[in-house]
């Protein structure tokens, strides 16, 4: 029991330190930090959900319907932030993440950073491979993938915590997309895929019926070189 309490204290400390550092990173790179950054540490993953984040300049661009410029600026700044965040996570936990994903919702002023680690984070919570509506959710994701690209060769889903579900898809690119990547059009392709898939993922009433919880936010990102995609659902409690 004492050992369990110590592990909980350690993971809580990790979460607080990482959340604080993320706030600093945002202020350094954007000039403004999010109102909150909630960190969840699973066995091999770290999710960082940030809320109420929109800079004054982004607000002006949004009012002028210049979302593309905001996405391009954020893409560049997040890419610059990732190496710093990876090094800090390693200094805190002893484990350096080897894979990062990120996405944001401008209407909700929220976003998600997701890191995968090559080995378990000390004290990280065991994720739940079984949760309410898992089979139905995976089938819905397959249907969305078919509409947007093709059936994934593999789909994995698990509950990081009662408010966060992570879905991993492997093998989703069609041949023409692979050719676009080879020709150096990865960012253009990612932007098109984000717009297309978000139109299916956001405001999807089926998720709530399957999971028994309301979906507050939904994020999606791709590692095109690895032909892999992740979807993160942020839920309300029952």
Short mmCIF file of N, CA, C and O in Angstrom, two decimals, residues 12 23 38 82 130 142 150 163 175 180:
data_model
loop_
_atom_site.label_atom_id
_atom_site.label_comp_id
_atom_site.label_asym_id
_atom_site.label_seq_id
_atom_site.Cartn_x
_atom_site.Cartn_y
_atom_site.Cartn_z
N UNK A 12 1.77 11.82 -10.09
CA UNK A 12 1.15 13.13 -9.95
C UNK A 12 2.17 14.25 -10.12
O UNK A 12 1.89 15.29 -10.72
N UNK A 23 2.87 24.82 -20.39
CA UNK A 23 2.45 26.22 -20.31
C UNK A 23 3.58 27.17 -20.65
O UNK A 23 3.39 28.16 -21.38
N UNK A 38 -4.02 19.50 -19.04
CA UNK A 38 -4.25 18.30 -18.24
C UNK A 38 -3.45 17.14 -18.81
O UNK A 38 -3.61 16.77 -19.97
N UNK A 82 8.32 20.40 -30.18
CA UNK A 82 8.37 18.96 -29.88
C UNK A 82 9.73 18.50 -29.35
O UNK A 82 9.80 17.78 -28.34
N UNK A 130 -10.57 -2.94 -22.50
CA UNK A 130 -12.01 -3.16 -22.65
C UNK A 130 -12.77 -1.99 -22.04
O UNK A 130 -12.48 -1.57 -20.92
N UNK A 142 -13.91 2.42 -38.56
CA UNK A 142 -13.68 1.74 -39.83
C UNK A 142 -14.55 2.36 -40.93
O UNK A 142 -14.07 2.63 -42.03
N UNK A 150 -9.49 4.42 -46.80
CA UNK A 150 -9.74 2.98 -46.96
C UNK A 150 -9.81 2.32 -45.60
O UNK A 150 -9.50 2.94 -44.57
N UNK A 163 -12.01 9.59 -19.12
CA UNK A 163 -12.38 10.71 -19.98
C UNK A 163 -11.61 10.74 -21.30
O UNK A 163 -11.81 11.66 -22.11
N UNK A 175 -2.74 4.25 -52.61
CA UNK A 175 -1.53 4.40 -53.42
C UNK A 175 -1.29 5.84 -53.87
O UNK A 175 -0.16 6.32 -53.88
N UNK A 180 1.84 11.03 -53.42
CA UNK A 180 1.91 12.44 -53.04
C UNK A 180 2.96 12.67 -51.96
O UNK A 180 3.70 13.67 -51.99
#
